[in-house]
mmCIF file of C-alpha atoms in Angstrom:
data_model
loop_
_atom_site.group_PDB
_atom_site.id
_atom_site.type_symbol
_atom_site.label_atom_id
_atom_site.label_comp_id
_atom_site.label_asym_id
_atom_site.label_seq_id
_atom_site.Cartn_x
_atom_site.Cartn_y
_atom_site.Cartn_z
ATOM 1 C CA MET A 1 137.556 126.504 54.425
ATOM 2 C CA SER A 2 133.848 126.597 53.998
ATOM 3 C CA ILE A 3 131.475 128.287 56.076
ATOM 4 C CA ALA A 4 129.784 124.953 56.520
ATOM 5 C CA ARG A 5 132.785 123.466 57.911
ATOM 6 C CA ASP A 6 133.773 126.290 59.889
ATOM 7 C CA ALA A 7 130.532 125.764 61.703
ATOM 8 C CA ARG A 8 131.059 122.291 62.289
ATOM 9 C CA LEU A 9 134.577 122.955 63.914
ATOM 10 C CA TRP A 10 133.101 125.415 65.928
ATOM 11 C CA LEU A 11 130.352 122.940 67.542
ATOM 12 C CA ARG A 12 133.189 120.242 67.720
ATOM 13 C CA ALA A 13 135.442 122.922 69.912
ATOM 14 C CA HIS A 14 132.977 123.954 72.177
ATOM 15 C CA ARG A 15 131.542 121.873 75.053
ATOM 16 C CA HIS A 16 128.067 123.794 76.227
ATOM 17 C CA GLY A 17 125.466 125.983 74.837
ATOM 18 C CA LEU A 18 122.211 127.860 75.325
ATOM 19 C CA LEU A 19 119.495 125.598 74.718
ATOM 20 C CA SER A 20 116.173 127.132 73.989
ATOM 21 C CA THR A 21 112.920 124.987 74.555
ATOM 22 C CA HIS A 22 108.911 125.691 74.041
ATOM 23 C CA SER A 23 107.937 126.344 77.635
ATOM 24 C CA ARG A 24 104.966 123.794 78.890
ATOM 25 C CA ALA A 25 104.622 125.479 82.250
ATOM 26 C CA VAL A 26 104.434 129.411 80.852
ATOM 27 C CA GLU A 27 102.896 128.420 77.498
ATOM 28 C CA GLY A 28 104.042 130.426 74.271
ATOM 29 C CA TYR A 29 107.200 131.432 75.720
ATOM 30 C CA PRO A 30 110.452 130.224 75.124
ATOM 31 C CA PHE A 31 112.668 128.714 77.936
ATOM 32 C CA GLY A 32 116.463 128.811 77.895
ATOM 33 C CA SER A 33 119.023 126.692 79.784
ATOM 34 C CA VAL A 34 122.548 126.181 79.712
ATOM 35 C CA VAL A 35 123.480 122.483 78.685
ATOM 36 C CA PRO A 36 126.578 120.771 78.272
ATOM 37 C CA TYR A 37 126.765 118.731 74.667
ATOM 38 C CA VAL A 38 129.081 116.431 72.497
ATOM 39 C CA LEU A 39 128.783 115.980 68.695
ATOM 40 C CA ASP A 40 128.202 112.351 67.235
ATOM 41 C CA HIS A 41 129.889 111.430 64.286
ATOM 42 C CA ASP A 42 126.875 112.993 62.330
ATOM 43 C CA ALA A 43 127.886 115.921 64.058
ATOM 44 C CA CYS A 44 124.482 116.246 65.843
ATOM 45 C CA PRO A 45 124.567 117.552 69.259
ATOM 46 C CA VAL A 46 124.196 114.690 72.175
ATOM 47 C CA LEU A 47 122.608 116.146 75.391
ATOM 48 C CA LEU A 48 122.528 114.035 78.539
ATOM 49 C CA ILE A 49 119.531 115.546 80.604
ATOM 50 C CA SER A 50 117.234 114.558 83.680
ATOM 51 C CA ARG A 51 113.723 113.644 83.031
ATOM 52 C CA LEU A 52 112.904 116.057 86.056
ATOM 53 C CA ALA A 53 114.549 118.985 84.029
ATOM 54 C CA GLU A 54 112.303 122.021 82.685
ATOM 55 C CA HIS A 55 114.062 121.679 79.436
ATOM 56 C CA THR A 56 112.822 117.772 79.261
ATOM 57 C CA LYS A 57 109.534 118.420 80.162
ATOM 58 C CA ASN A 58 109.538 121.090 77.328
ATOM 59 C CA LEU A 59 110.766 118.813 74.857
ATOM 60 C CA GLU A 60 108.377 115.810 75.678
ATOM 61 C CA GLY A 61 105.766 118.628 74.505
ATOM 62 C CA ASP A 62 107.516 120.066 71.644
ATOM 63 C CA ALA A 63 110.674 118.687 69.967
ATOM 64 C CA ARG A 64 111.962 121.815 68.205
ATOM 65 C CA VAL A 65 114.777 123.557 69.669
ATOM 66 C CA SER A 66 117.456 125.624 69.140
ATOM 67 C CA LEU A 67 121.259 125.812 70.648
ATOM 68 C CA LEU A 68 123.733 128.690 70.553
ATOM 69 C CA ILE A 69 127.064 128.491 71.085
ATOM 70 C CA ASN A 70 129.059 131.828 71.481
ATOM 71 C CA GLU A 71 132.421 132.948 72.486
ATOM 72 C CA SER A 72 132.577 135.458 75.396
ATOM 73 C CA GLY A 73 134.279 138.537 75.329
ATOM 74 C CA ALA A 74 134.540 142.188 75.857
ATOM 75 C CA ASP A 75 132.055 142.643 72.913
ATOM 76 C CA VAL A 76 129.921 139.943 72.529
ATOM 77 C CA GLN A 77 128.490 140.992 69.580
ATOM 78 C CA ALA A 78 131.763 141.215 67.486
ATOM 79 C CA GLN A 79 132.297 137.504 68.487
ATOM 80 C CA ALA A 80 131.887 134.270 66.315
ATOM 81 C CA ARG A 81 128.842 132.385 67.233
ATOM 82 C CA VAL A 82 126.509 129.457 65.455
ATOM 83 C CA THR A 83 122.506 129.040 66.389
ATOM 84 C CA LEU A 84 121.526 125.454 65.430
ATOM 85 C CA LEU A 85 117.883 124.665 65.015
ATOM 86 C CA GLY A 86 116.548 121.571 64.876
ATOM 87 C CA ARG A 87 114.459 118.711 66.261
ATOM 88 C CA ALA A 88 115.305 116.813 69.565
ATOM 89 C CA GLU A 89 114.799 113.039 70.117
ATOM 90 C CA ARG A 90 115.344 110.570 72.804
ATOM 91 C CA ILE A 91 117.696 107.886 71.978
ATOM 92 C CA ASP A 92 116.351 104.479 73.316
ATOM 93 C CA ASN A 93 119.491 102.208 72.849
ATOM 94 C CA PRO A 94 122.634 104.866 73.474
ATOM 95 C CA GLN A 95 125.192 102.810 74.678
ATOM 96 C CA ALA A 96 127.962 103.767 72.023
ATOM 97 C CA ILE A 97 127.022 107.640 72.078
ATOM 98 C CA GLU A 98 127.037 107.428 75.880
ATOM 99 C CA GLU A 99 130.488 106.191 76.135
ATOM 100 C CA ARG A 100 131.646 108.577 73.754
ATOM 101 C CA TYR A 101 129.514 111.575 76.063
ATOM 102 C CA GLN A 102 131.403 110.090 79.255
ATOM 103 C CA ARG A 103 134.732 110.504 77.619
ATOM 104 C CA TYR A 104 134.197 114.017 77.416
ATOM 105 C CA PHE A 105 132.237 114.485 80.816
ATOM 106 C CA PRO A 106 133.606 111.863 82.962
ATOM 107 C CA ALA A 107 131.857 113.092 86.130
ATOM 108 C CA THR A 108 128.577 111.926 84.476
ATOM 109 C CA ARG A 109 129.438 108.380 84.591
ATOM 110 C CA GLY A 110 126.421 106.611 86.375
ATOM 111 C CA TYR A 111 123.886 109.625 86.107
ATOM 112 C CA ARG A 112 121.746 107.906 83.637
ATOM 113 C CA ALA A 113 121.315 104.499 85.966
ATOM 114 C CA GLN A 114 121.115 106.319 89.258
ATOM 115 C CA LEU A 115 119.853 109.753 88.562
ATOM 116 C CA ASP A 116 117.331 109.036 85.957
ATOM 117 C CA PHE A 117 119.242 111.105 83.123
ATOM 118 C CA GLU A 118 118.522 110.191 79.383
ATOM 119 C CA ILE A 119 120.498 110.975 76.233
ATOM 120 C CA TRP A 120 119.018 112.927 73.720
ATOM 121 C CA ARG A 121 120.308 113.985 69.994
ATOM 122 C CA ILE A 122 119.294 117.370 68.044
ATOM 123 C CA ALA A 123 119.035 116.617 64.399
ATOM 124 C CA PRO A 124 119.637 119.787 62.546
ATOM 125 C CA VAL A 125 117.080 121.173 60.150
ATOM 126 C CA THR A 126 119.399 124.690 59.635
ATOM 127 C CA LEU A 127 121.976 126.672 61.135
ATOM 128 C CA ARG A 128 122.528 130.535 61.505
ATOM 129 C CA VAL A 129 126.260 131.574 61.176
ATOM 130 C CA ILE A 130 127.775 134.683 62.338
ATOM 131 C CA ALA A 131 131.317 134.798 61.577
ATOM 132 C CA GLY A 132 132.067 138.527 62.569
ATOM 133 C CA PHE A 133 130.521 142.076 61.752
ATOM 134 C CA ALA A 134 128.401 141.731 58.441
ATOM 135 C CA LYS A 135 129.365 137.747 58.001
ATOM 136 C CA VAL A 136 126.225 135.958 58.419
ATOM 137 C CA HIS A 137 125.193 133.162 56.688
ATOM 138 C CA TRP A 138 122.093 130.497 56.790
ATOM 139 C CA LEU A 139 122.890 126.726 56.576
ATOM 140 C CA SER A 140 121.223 123.889 55.360
ATOM 141 C CA ARG A 141 121.505 120.577 57.054
ATOM 142 C CA GLU A 142 122.835 119.008 53.841
ATOM 143 C CA ALA A 143 125.783 121.952 53.633
ATOM 144 C CA TYR A 144 126.622 121.354 57.347
ATOM 145 C CA ALA A 145 126.680 117.598 57.347
ATOM 146 C CA PRO A 146 129.927 115.497 57.344
ATOM 147 C CA PRO A 147 131.113 114.164 54.325
ATOM 148 C CA PRO A 148 129.884 110.783 53.014
ATOM 149 C CA GLY A 149 131.528 108.014 54.746
ATOM 150 C CA ALA A 150 132.277 109.938 57.852
ATOM 151 C CA LEU A 151 129.952 107.751 59.876
ATOM 152 C CA LEU A 152 131.937 104.827 59.091
ATOM 153 C CA LEU A 153 134.568 106.244 61.568
ATOM 154 C CA ALA A 154 132.096 105.490 64.453
ATOM 155 C CA ASP A 155 132.854 101.932 64.415
ATOM 156 C CA ASP A 156 136.687 102.678 64.269
ATOM 157 C CA GLU A 157 136.691 105.102 67.316
ATOM 158 C CA ALA A 158 137.091 102.605 70.261
ATOM 159 C CA GLY A 159 140.070 100.810 68.412
ATOM 160 C CA ILE A 160 141.940 104.028 67.289
ATOM 161 C CA LEU A 161 141.661 105.521 71.034
ATOM 162 C CA GLU A 162 142.779 102.281 72.693
ATOM 163 C CA HIS A 163 145.763 102.149 69.925
ATOM 164 C CA MET A 164 146.878 105.514 70.462
ATOM 165 C CA ASN A 165 146.760 105.903 74.442
ATOM 166 C CA SER A 166 148.407 102.436 74.761
ATOM 167 C CA ASP A 167 150.770 102.398 72.286
ATOM 168 C CA HIS A 168 151.781 106.234 71.139
ATOM 169 C CA ALA A 169 151.377 108.189 74.351
ATOM 170 C CA HIS A 170 154.690 109.798 73.714
ATOM 171 C CA THR A 171 152.693 111.198 70.380
ATOM 172 C CA LEU A 172 149.957 112.306 72.140
ATOM 173 C CA ARG A 173 152.013 114.629 74.504
ATOM 174 C CA ASP A 174 154.041 115.621 71.364
ATOM 175 C CA TYR A 175 150.403 116.854 70.122
ATOM 176 C CA CYS A 176 150.234 119.370 72.936
ATOM 177 C CA ARG A 177 153.341 121.337 71.655
ATOM 178 C CA LEU A 178 150.994 122.929 69.000
ATOM 179 C CA ARG A 179 149.043 124.525 71.983
ATOM 180 C CA ASP A 180 152.396 125.718 73.427
ATOM 181 C CA LEU A 181 151.920 122.937 76.129
ATOM 182 C CA ARG A 182 155.446 121.442 76.494
ATOM 183 C CA ASP A 183 155.552 119.835 80.105
ATOM 184 C CA VAL A 184 152.433 117.804 79.788
ATOM 185 C CA LYS A 185 152.632 114.449 82.084
ATOM 186 C CA ALA A 186 149.635 112.696 81.045
ATOM 187 C CA ALA A 187 147.437 113.173 77.439
ATOM 188 C CA GLU A 188 144.700 110.817 76.696
ATOM 189 C CA MET A 189 142.768 110.681 73.330
ATOM 190 C CA ILE A 190 139.119 110.945 74.211
ATOM 191 C CA GLY A 191 137.687 111.130 70.795
ATOM 192 C CA ALA A 192 138.346 110.896 67.199
ATOM 193 C CA ASP A 193 136.093 112.177 64.160
ATOM 194 C CA CYS A 194 136.374 113.072 60.401
ATOM 195 C CA ASP A 195 137.269 116.831 61.494
ATOM 196 C CA GLY A 196 139.892 116.031 64.168
ATOM 197 C CA PHE A 197 140.193 114.569 67.379
ATOM 198 C CA ASP A 198 140.337 115.522 71.142
ATOM 199 C CA LEU A 199 142.853 115.311 73.695
ATOM 200 C CA ASN A 200 142.644 115.332 77.678
ATOM 201 C CA ALA A 201 146.048 116.723 78.683
ATOM 202 C CA ASP A 202 146.652 116.990 82.374
ATOM 203 C CA GLY A 203 142.801 117.786 82.850
ATOM 204 C CA GLN A 204 142.842 120.256 79.801
ATOM 205 C CA TYR A 205 140.837 119.672 77.096
ATOM 206 C CA LEU A 206 142.337 120.364 73.740
ATOM 207 C CA ARG A 207 140.988 119.828 70.087
ATOM 208 C CA PHE A 208 142.802 119.558 66.976
ATOM 209 C CA ASP A 209 141.589 119.775 63.496
ATOM 210 C CA PHE A 210 142.429 118.139 60.441
ATOM 211 C CA ASP A 211 143.324 120.279 57.318
ATOM 212 C CA GLU A 212 140.679 118.453 55.734
ATOM 213 C CA PRO A 213 137.774 115.820 56.490
ATOM 214 C CA VAL A 214 138.701 112.448 56.468
ATOM 215 C CA VAL A 215 136.494 109.209 55.921
ATOM 216 C CA SER A 216 138.356 105.912 56.887
ATOM 217 C CA ALA A 217 140.439 104.889 59.557
ATOM 218 C CA GLU A 218 143.606 105.039 57.022
ATOM 219 C CA ALA A 219 142.899 108.794 56.193
ATOM 220 C CA LEU A 220 142.629 109.663 59.756
ATOM 221 C CA ARG A 221 145.910 107.858 60.724
ATOM 222 C CA THR A 222 147.658 109.737 57.687
ATOM 223 C CA ALA A 223 146.293 113.123 58.985
ATOM 224 C CA MET A 224 147.437 112.232 62.437
ATOM 225 C CA ILE A 225 150.988 111.243 61.400
ATOM 226 C CA ALA A 226 151.105 114.434 59.846
ATOM 227 C CA LEU A 227 149.885 116.596 62.853
ATOM 228 C CA ALA A 228 152.909 114.665 64.758
ATOM 229 C CA GLN A 229 155.329 115.627 62.387
ATOM 230 C CA LYS A 230 154.430 119.474 62.767
ATOM 231 C CA ALA A 231 154.278 118.875 66.578
ATOM 232 C CA ARG A 232 157.625 117.669 66.700
ATOM 233 C CA ALA A 233 159.072 120.281 64.149
ATOM 234 C CA ALA A 234 157.946 122.800 66.642
#
């Protein structure tokens, strides 16, 4: 597996990071804040942030940001981590991506309408990937990006989720065996992309990666069948 895909899978597997913006209140200084995010089908981080938040005010003055996603541990410097540098942009018509975001963070339903929150997307420029001691790489946006055709899955995602959640609840529970969870009562598929899919299993979020990226609904179906067979064999 390539370092570029490793970085993409790392960001898909996590749900929050450290957002650094350029402070407007204290000019010239970086400002860090923890933010939830979800990747869209183009592997861009998507944020739901309040207009009143300090980082939102900073973004309106300077769109250049970084997002650090790291793993906690006894020795944080020995853990893998990715820093994505990019430009943030407000999404004016965010319905589809907002629905995706809310599946991952259901408590945010109504935030945009009731609490004056907005959807922003970070378009990557470059990434710094640290996979362990002395394993350091810079990645271009082109290297990090999903394969051509992956964006087509965005139009198919809602139908895939409806089909799996309505007709294949038992298969979703089978997938959980791959995480040594054998007594799951309810599993819901909340997202599917070129690299894999995500489940909410009794309130626990589980990520399942494909061996190789897929770029069509049919290829995604084949990859999901292969994972189901592997889960049942377990």
